[in-house]
Amino acid sequence: MVNSPSETIFLKSIDTYNVIKDAKQMFELLDFVVEELGKDNVMQIMIDGATGKMLEKETKVILVSFCISLP
């Protein structure tokens, strides 16, 4: 989803069910998407665990919000 003051749009969907097996792979995918959009155009990513920590360390500008899973 892309949200701006003028509108919210759906940008794309990527089915990672059978592809993403670990945090490094998820980081690489999200890093690619950030590069595709342009770092200045991304202000927040919501993710959990190790991938979020990698994104925080790598991007240093984008707000990474950690979400939790409830039982």
CSV table of C-alpha atoms in Angstrom, one decimal:
chain,number,residue,atom,x,y,z
A,1,MET,CA,0.0,0.0,0.0
A,2,VAL,CA,1.1,3.5,-0.8
A,3,ASN,CA,-0.4,6.2,1.4
A,4,SER,CA,-0.1,9.9,0.7
A,5,PRO,CA,-2.2,13.0,1.6
A,6,SER,CA,-3.9,12.8,-1.8
A,7,GLU,CA,-4.7,9.1,-2.0
A,8,THR,CA,-3.9,5.6,-0.9
A,9,ILE,CA,-3.1,3.0,-3.6
A,10,PHE,CA,-2.2,-0.6,-3.8
A,11,LEU,CA,1.2,-0.9,-5.4
A,12,LYS,CA,1.9,-4.6,-5.7
A,13,SER,CA,1.7,-8.0,-4.2
A,14,ILE,CA,4.4,-10.6,-4.0
A,15,ASP,CA,3.5,-14.2,-3.1
A,16,THR,CA,6.4,-15.4,-0.9
A,17,TYR,CA,4.8,-18.4,0.7
A,18,ASN,CA,7.0,-21.0,-1.0
A,19,VAL,CA,10.0,-18.7,-1.6
A,20,ILE,CA,10.9,-16.9,1.6
A,21,LYS,CA,12.4,-19.2,4.2
A,22,ASP,CA,14.4,-17.0,6.4
A,23,ALA,CA,15.0,-13.4,7.6
A,24,LYS,CA,17.9,-12.8,5.1
A,25,GLN,CA,15.7,-13.7,2.1
A,26,MET,CA,12.9,-11.4,3.4
A,27,PHE,CA,15.4,-8.6,4.0
A,28,GLU,CA,16.7,-8.9,0.4
A,29,LEU,CA,13.2,-8.7,-1.0
A,30,LEU,CA,12.2,-5.7,1.1
A,31,ASP,CA,15.6,-4.0,0.4
A,32,PHE,CA,14.9,-4.5,-3.4
A,33,VAL,CA,11.4,-3.0,-3.0
A,34,VAL,CA,12.8,0.0,-1.1
A,35,GLU,CA,15.4,0.5,-3.9
A,36,GLU,CA,12.7,0.2,-6.5
A,37,LEU,CA,10.5,2.8,-4.9
A,38,GLY,CA,13.4,5.0,-3.9
A,39,LYS,CA,14.5,5.4,-0.3
A,40,ASP,CA,13.2,8.9,-0.1
A,41,ASN,CA,9.7,7.6,-0.9
A,42,VAL,CA,9.5,5.0,1.9
A,43,MET,CA,8.8,6.2,5.4
A,44,GLN,CA,7.7,3.1,7.3
A,45,ILE,CA,7.9,-0.6,7.1
A,46,MET,CA,6.1,-2.9,9.5
A,47,ILE,CA,7.8,-6.2,10.1
A,48,ASP,CA,8.8,-8.5,12.9
A,49,GLY,CA,12.0,-10.2,14.1
A,50,ALA,CA,15.4,-10.3,12.5
A,51,THR,CA,14.4,-8.9,9.2
A,52,GLY,CA,13.3,-5.6,10.9
A,53,LYS,CA,16.6,-5.4,12.7
A,54,MET,CA,18.5,-5.8,9.4
A,55,LEU,CA,16.4,-3.1,7.8
A,56,GLU,CA,17.0,-0.7,10.7
A,57,LYS,CA,20.7,-1.2,10.5
A,58,GLU,CA,20.8,-1.0,6.7
A,59,THR,CA,18.5,1.9,5.9
A,60,LYS,CA,19.1,4.2,9.0
A,61,VAL,CA,16.4,6.5,7.6
A,62,ILE,CA,13.2,4.4,7.3
A,63,LEU,CA,11.1,3.9,10.4
A,64,VAL,CA,10.8,0.1,11.0
A,65,SER,CA,7.9,-0.7,13.2
A,66,PHE,CA,7.9,-4.1,14.9
A,67,CYS,CA,4.7,-6.0,15.1
A,68,ILE,CA,3.9,-8.9,17.4
A,69,SER,CA,1.9,-12.1,16.9
A,70,LEU,CA,-0.7,-12.8,19.6
A,71,PRO,CA,-1.4,-16.4,20.6
